[in-house]
Short mmCIF file of C-alpha atoms in Angstrom, two decimals:
data_model
loop_
_atom_site.label_atom_id
_atom_site.label_comp_id
_atom_site.label_asym_id
_atom_site.label_seq_id
_atom_site.Cartn_x
_atom_site.Cartn_y
_atom_site.Cartn_z
CA MET A 1 100.42 -0.44 149.28
CA VAL A 2 98.83 -0.58 145.82
CA HIS A 3 101.27 0.31 143.07
CA GLN A 4 99.31 2.66 140.80
CA GLN A 5 102.01 3.53 138.22
CA ARG A 6 101.68 1.56 134.99
CA SER A 7 104.74 0.61 133.01
CA GLN A 8 104.62 3.64 130.72
CA GLY A 9 101.85 5.96 129.55
CA ARG A 10 101.73 7.52 126.12
CA LEU A 11 102.04 11.00 127.68
CA SER A 12 105.44 10.12 129.13
CA GLN A 13 106.73 9.92 125.56
CA THR A 14 106.03 13.57 124.78
CA GLY A 15 106.84 16.84 126.52
CA ASP A 16 104.62 18.88 124.21
CA THR A 17 101.81 20.51 126.21
CA GLU A 18 99.64 20.88 123.13
CA ASP A 19 99.88 17.13 122.42
CA ILE A 20 99.01 16.34 126.03
CA VAL A 21 95.94 18.58 125.98
CA THR A 22 94.82 17.12 122.64
CA LEU A 23 94.96 13.63 124.08
CA LEU A 24 93.31 14.41 127.42
CA ALA A 25 90.73 17.11 126.77
CA PRO A 26 87.98 15.00 125.12
CA ARG A 27 87.97 12.57 128.07
CA LEU A 28 88.02 14.93 131.03
CA ALA A 29 84.26 15.49 131.29
CA HIS A 30 83.69 11.73 130.98
CA PHE A 31 86.22 11.10 133.72
CA ALA A 32 84.55 13.64 136.02
CA GLY A 33 81.15 12.07 135.40
CA VAL A 34 82.33 8.56 136.25
CA ALA A 35 84.23 9.86 139.28
CA ARG A 36 81.13 11.70 140.53
CA THR A 37 78.75 8.71 140.22
CA GLU A 38 81.30 5.95 140.90
CA HIS A 39 79.27 3.85 138.49
CA VAL A 40 79.96 3.48 134.77
CA THR A 41 76.39 2.60 133.77
CA ARG A 42 74.85 5.46 135.73
CA ALA A 43 77.43 7.94 134.39
CA ALA A 44 76.75 6.78 130.84
CA GLN A 45 73.02 7.33 131.32
CA GLU A 46 73.53 10.82 132.79
CA MET A 47 75.92 11.87 130.02
CA ARG A 48 73.89 10.14 127.30
CA VAL A 49 76.80 8.20 125.88
CA PRO A 50 77.02 4.42 125.31
CA GLN A 51 78.43 2.57 128.28
CA SER A 52 80.97 0.82 126.08
CA THR A 53 82.20 4.18 124.79
CA LEU A 54 82.62 5.49 128.31
CA SER A 55 84.45 2.38 129.50
CA ARG A 56 86.85 2.54 126.57
CA ALA A 57 87.44 6.26 127.17
CA MET A 58 88.38 5.66 130.82
CA ALA A 59 90.68 2.77 129.93
CA ARG A 60 92.35 4.89 127.24
CA LEU A 61 92.76 7.79 129.67
CA GLU A 62 94.53 5.56 132.18
CA GLU A 63 96.66 4.12 129.40
CA ASP A 64 97.66 7.59 128.19
CA LEU A 65 98.52 8.74 131.72
CA GLY A 66 100.18 5.47 132.72
CA VAL A 67 98.29 5.64 136.04
CA ASP A 68 95.35 3.71 137.54
CA LEU A 69 92.63 6.27 138.27
CA PHE A 70 89.92 3.80 139.32
CA ALA A 71 89.66 0.65 141.41
CA ARG A 72 86.99 -1.50 139.70
CA ARG A 73 84.40 -3.82 141.19
CA GLY A 74 82.14 -4.81 138.30
CA ARG A 75 80.43 -1.68 137.01
CA THR A 76 81.09 0.09 140.30
CA VAL A 77 84.31 2.06 140.54
CA SER A 78 86.11 4.09 143.19
CA LEU A 79 88.86 6.59 142.79
CA THR A 80 92.43 5.69 143.62
CA PRO A 81 94.54 8.34 145.42
CA ALA A 82 95.92 9.32 142.01
CA GLY A 83 92.36 9.53 140.67
CA ARG A 84 91.29 11.84 143.51
CA ALA A 85 94.24 14.14 142.90
CA PHE A 86 93.52 14.17 139.18
CA LEU A 87 89.80 14.84 139.74
CA ALA A 88 90.46 18.00 141.78
CA SER A 89 92.45 19.52 138.91
CA VAL A 90 89.98 18.30 136.28
CA GLU A 91 87.05 19.90 138.12
CA ARG A 92 88.89 23.22 138.30
CA ALA A 93 89.69 23.04 134.58
CA LEU A 94 86.11 22.20 133.64
CA ALA A 95 84.76 24.99 135.86
CA GLU A 96 87.12 27.47 134.15
CA ILE A 97 85.93 26.28 130.73
CA GLY A 98 82.35 26.72 131.87
CA ARG A 99 83.06 30.28 133.05
CA ALA A 100 84.77 31.07 129.75
CA ALA A 101 81.78 29.76 127.81
CA ASP A 102 79.41 31.85 129.94
CA GLU A 103 81.53 34.96 129.34
CA VAL A 104 81.66 34.64 125.56
CA ARG A 105 77.93 33.95 125.40
CA ALA A 106 77.26 36.98 127.60
CA ASP A 107 79.50 39.20 125.45
CA ALA A 108 77.56 38.18 122.34
CA ASP A 109 74.11 38.71 123.85
CA PRO A 110 72.23 41.28 121.71
CA ALA A 111 70.82 43.09 124.73
CA THR A 112 73.64 42.87 127.28
CA GLY A 113 76.73 42.04 125.21
CA LYS A 114 80.03 43.87 125.07
CA VAL A 115 81.73 46.12 122.51
CA ALA A 116 85.51 46.57 122.68
CA PHE A 117 85.95 50.10 121.36
CA GLY A 118 89.10 52.17 120.90
CA PHE A 119 89.38 55.90 120.31
CA LEU A 120 91.88 58.73 120.09
CA HIS A 121 92.83 60.74 123.18
CA THR A 122 91.31 63.86 121.63
CA MET A 123 87.97 62.07 121.21
CA GLY A 124 87.70 61.24 124.91
CA ALA A 125 86.44 64.46 126.46
CA GLU A 126 83.18 64.94 124.56
CA THR A 127 82.84 62.92 121.38
CA VAL A 128 83.01 59.34 122.69
CA PRO A 129 80.96 59.96 125.86
CA GLY A 130 78.31 61.61 123.68
CA LEU A 131 78.30 58.69 121.24
CA ILE A 132 77.95 56.08 123.96
CA HIS A 133 75.22 58.05 125.71
CA ALA A 134 73.23 58.35 122.46
CA PHE A 135 73.73 54.66 121.55
CA ARG A 136 72.63 53.44 124.96
CA ALA A 137 69.35 55.31 124.66
CA ASP A 138 68.24 52.37 122.49
CA HIS A 139 70.66 49.76 123.89
CA PRO A 140 70.74 50.56 127.61
CA ARG A 141 72.39 47.35 128.81
CA VAL A 142 75.14 46.94 126.21
CA ARG A 143 78.53 47.09 127.92
CA PHE A 144 81.69 48.77 126.61
CA SER A 145 85.34 47.89 127.05
CA LEU A 146 87.08 51.17 126.19
CA VAL A 147 90.67 51.79 125.11
CA GLN A 148 92.05 55.31 124.67
CA ASP A 149 95.26 55.41 122.64
CA TYR A 150 96.95 56.83 119.55
CA GLY A 151 96.07 55.55 116.10
CA GLU A 152 98.86 53.06 115.37
CA ALA A 153 98.54 51.46 118.79
CA MET A 154 94.79 50.99 118.32
CA LEU A 155 95.24 49.40 114.88
CA LYS A 156 97.72 46.99 116.45
CA ARG A 157 95.12 46.09 119.10
CA LEU A 158 92.51 45.72 116.36
CA ARG A 159 94.71 43.26 114.47
CA ALA A 160 95.39 41.35 117.70
CA GLY A 161 91.64 40.88 118.28
CA GLU A 162 91.60 43.09 121.39
CA LEU A 163 89.23 45.63 119.81
CA ASP A 164 86.09 45.29 117.73
CA LEU A 165 86.10 48.85 116.38
CA CYS A 166 88.17 52.00 116.71
CA LEU A 167 87.86 55.70 115.92
CA THR A 168 91.12 56.86 114.42
CA SER A 169 92.87 59.41 112.26
CA PRO A 170 94.10 59.37 109.56
CA VAL A 171 91.62 56.87 108.15
CA PRO A 172 93.74 53.74 107.58
CA ASP A 173 94.21 52.19 104.15
CA ALA A 174 95.30 48.57 104.62
CA PRO A 175 94.16 45.32 102.97
CA ASP A 176 93.41 43.61 106.29
CA LEU A 177 91.23 46.45 107.57
CA VAL A 178 87.89 47.98 106.63
CA ALA A 179 87.72 51.71 107.27
CA ARG A 180 85.00 54.28 106.71
CA ARG A 181 85.39 58.04 106.85
CA LEU A 182 82.93 59.54 109.33
CA ASP A 183 83.83 63.21 109.59
CA GLU A 184 86.61 65.75 109.40
CA GLN A 185 87.91 68.12 112.03
CA LYS A 186 89.50 71.52 111.40
CA LEU A 187 92.94 72.04 112.90
CA ARG A 188 93.97 75.40 114.32
CA LEU A 189 97.32 77.02 114.87
CA VAL A 190 97.48 77.55 118.63
CA VAL A 191 99.75 80.36 119.80
CA PRO A 192 100.45 81.96 123.22
CA ALA A 193 98.13 84.82 124.17
CA ASP A 194 101.05 87.28 124.09
CA HIS A 195 102.42 86.00 120.77
CA ARG A 196 103.09 88.33 117.85
CA LEU A 197 100.34 86.53 115.88
CA ALA A 198 97.78 86.50 118.69
CA ALA A 199 95.88 89.50 117.32
CA ARG A 200 95.17 87.64 114.09
CA ARG A 201 92.09 85.52 113.43
CA ARG A 202 93.36 83.74 110.32
CA ILE A 203 96.79 82.74 109.12
CA ARG A 204 98.54 80.96 106.31
CA LEU A 205 100.65 78.19 107.80
CA ALA A 206 103.71 79.42 105.87
CA GLU A 207 103.68 82.48 108.13
CA ALA A 208 104.63 80.22 111.04
CA ALA A 209 107.67 78.73 109.29
CA ASP A 210 110.08 80.42 111.71
CA GLU A 211 108.17 79.38 114.83
CA THR A 212 109.12 76.61 117.25
CA PHE A 213 106.49 73.86 117.37
CA VAL A 214 105.34 71.51 120.11
CA THR A 215 103.91 68.31 118.61
CA LEU A 216 102.85 64.80 119.37
CA GLU A 217 105.42 62.03 119.16
CA PRO A 218 106.22 60.29 115.83
CA GLY A 219 103.71 57.49 115.23
CA TYR A 220 100.73 59.61 116.24
CA GLY A 221 98.35 60.44 113.40
CA LEU A 222 98.21 64.11 114.32
CA ARG A 223 102.01 64.31 114.17
CA ARG A 224 101.99 62.88 110.67
CA ILE A 225 99.32 65.37 109.62
CA THR A 226 101.30 68.25 111.17
CA ASP A 227 104.45 67.23 109.30
CA ASP A 228 102.53 66.85 106.04
CA LEU A 229 100.81 70.25 106.34
CA CYS A 230 104.08 72.03 107.16
CA ARG A 231 105.77 70.34 104.21
CA GLU A 232 102.89 71.45 101.98
CA ALA A 233 103.37 74.99 103.33
CA GLY A 234 107.02 74.84 102.34
CA PHE A 235 108.90 74.19 105.58
CA LYS A 236 109.93 71.55 108.10
CA PRO A 237 108.79 72.41 111.64
CA ARG A 238 111.44 73.05 114.28
CA VAL A 239 110.25 70.91 117.19
CA ALA A 240 110.91 71.86 120.82
CA PHE A 241 108.84 69.14 122.47
CA GLU A 242 107.12 65.85 121.52
CA GLY A 243 104.31 64.69 123.76
CA GLU A 244 101.42 62.22 124.02
CA GLU A 245 98.42 64.43 124.82
CA ALA A 246 96.99 67.32 122.81
CA GLU A 247 95.96 69.20 125.97
CA THR A 248 99.50 68.92 127.31
CA LEU A 249 100.69 70.60 124.13
CA ARG A 250 98.08 73.34 124.55
CA GLY A 251 99.37 73.97 128.08
CA LEU A 252 102.95 74.20 126.82
CA VAL A 253 101.84 76.68 124.16
CA ALA A 254 100.28 78.79 126.93
CA ALA A 255 103.61 78.60 128.74
CA GLY A 256 105.35 80.06 125.68
CA LEU A 257 107.27 76.94 124.64
CA GLY A 258 106.04 77.08 121.05
CA VAL A 259 103.03 76.89 118.74
CA ALA A 260 101.00 73.83 117.76
CA LEU A 261 98.52 72.52 115.19
CA LEU A 262 95.66 71.07 117.22
CA PRO A 263 91.97 70.19 116.97
CA PRO A 264 89.55 72.42 118.90
CA PRO A 265 89.55 71.90 122.68
CA ALA A 266 86.56 70.54 124.56
CA VAL A 267 86.73 73.63 126.79
CA PRO A 268 88.48 76.91 125.84
CA ARG A 269 91.85 77.21 127.52
CA PRO A 270 93.14 80.51 128.88
CA GLY A 271 96.55 81.70 127.80
CA VAL A 272 96.28 80.70 124.14
CA VAL A 273 94.73 82.01 120.95
CA GLU A 274 93.50 79.61 118.27
CA LEU A 275 93.90 80.79 114.68
CA THR A 276 92.05 79.50 111.62
CA VAL A 277 94.54 78.17 109.06
CA THR A 278 93.52 79.34 105.58
CA ALA A 279 96.22 77.53 103.58
CA PRO A 280 96.89 74.73 103.17
CA ARG A 281 93.54 73.21 104.11
CA ALA A 282 94.19 72.08 107.69
CA VAL A 283 91.86 69.24 108.62
CA ARG A 284 92.12 65.70 109.85
CA GLU A 285 89.74 62.96 108.80
CA ILE A 286 88.16 60.82 111.52
CA GLY A 287 87.12 57.30 110.60
CA VAL A 288 86.01 54.01 112.07
CA ALA A 289 87.99 50.85 111.36
CA TRP A 290 87.54 47.15 111.95
CA LEU A 291 89.26 43.92 110.94
CA GLU A 292 88.37 42.56 107.49
CA GLY A 293 86.45 39.30 107.70
CA HIS A 294 86.11 39.44 111.48
CA PRO A 295 82.67 38.14 112.56
CA ASP A 296 80.68 40.63 114.61
CA THR A 297 78.53 39.86 117.60
CA PRO A 298 75.04 41.46 117.61
CA PRO A 299 76.06 44.35 119.92
CA VAL A 300 79.09 45.14 117.74
CA THR A 301 76.90 45.07 114.62
CA ALA A 302 74.45 47.48 116.26
CA PHE A 303 77.18 49.92 117.36
CA LYS A 304 78.89 49.80 113.97
CA LYS A 305 75.59 50.63 112.26
CA PHE A 306 75.10 53.48 114.75
CA LEU A 307 78.55 54.94 114.02
CA LEU A 308 78.11 54.72 110.25
CA ALA A 309 74.84 56.62 110.57
CA LYS A 310 76.87 59.46 112.15
CA ARG A 311 78.71 60.28 108.92
CA GLY A 312 79.13 64.02 108.74
CA LYS A 313 77.58 64.46 112.20
CA LEU A 314 80.19 62.87 114.43
CA LEU A 315 81.86 66.08 115.60
CA PRO A 316 80.42 69.40 116.75
CA THR A 317 80.51 72.07 114.08
#
């Protein structure tokens, strides 16, 4: 039986995967080409590299691995059992690299590329579907990867490179982000239909100082705005429930659990009355944010331009 293990390969001296990949990666396509043709000269011609370069690369690969991959007869070669085992894994790795290259090229295609877009839960019922529908009138084949989350979570995804753009509130102010204000949305004090204030149309927020509030959890932009507005009105809200969805809060208001400061609903909900807050000025700003210095693909550039053109017209009046 042919002994195929050399005395010691350079890779046996390191357990660091990154070092191993650095040593092997440049030679894998050359190895596959030689293995496929079983002829160094023919492989060199097909890959358009000098034959001497290819021969040295294969010898260095075997030296690094400490294993004979080829049995040589002049310029003709055949794979050893170790070479055949190695080739199967190399072909899978190269195919995966090829698929990855195809995917990133497809995502950057101006006509059919992809935009990773995040938005607030309260933007999901009408605003974002309307935006995407309008954008795709001129870009019908652009694809979207959508993430619906609260503001801080989306900014984290933005910084991690998982999103290209996000609609959020408040508009972030951070050195690593670029943010542009697009619109503002009035907030209303939502009370149960049988509440003592339900006959009113307008209210100063200070008049609700003694009420129990239902709010979003800490970390949500709307919760921060609620706390800030109540503080400006001279009180700290007494909180009965902290949730994750504005419409859940509206349902709990209808059930009599408390009152809430919320943006307008997509569809009017029975069981509640929505009061205009006259003081302090109860609004939340909606903006678009992206990572500073992050290169945009053509579809991202087009969608960003589209969103910026919506300044002052993003939300229904």
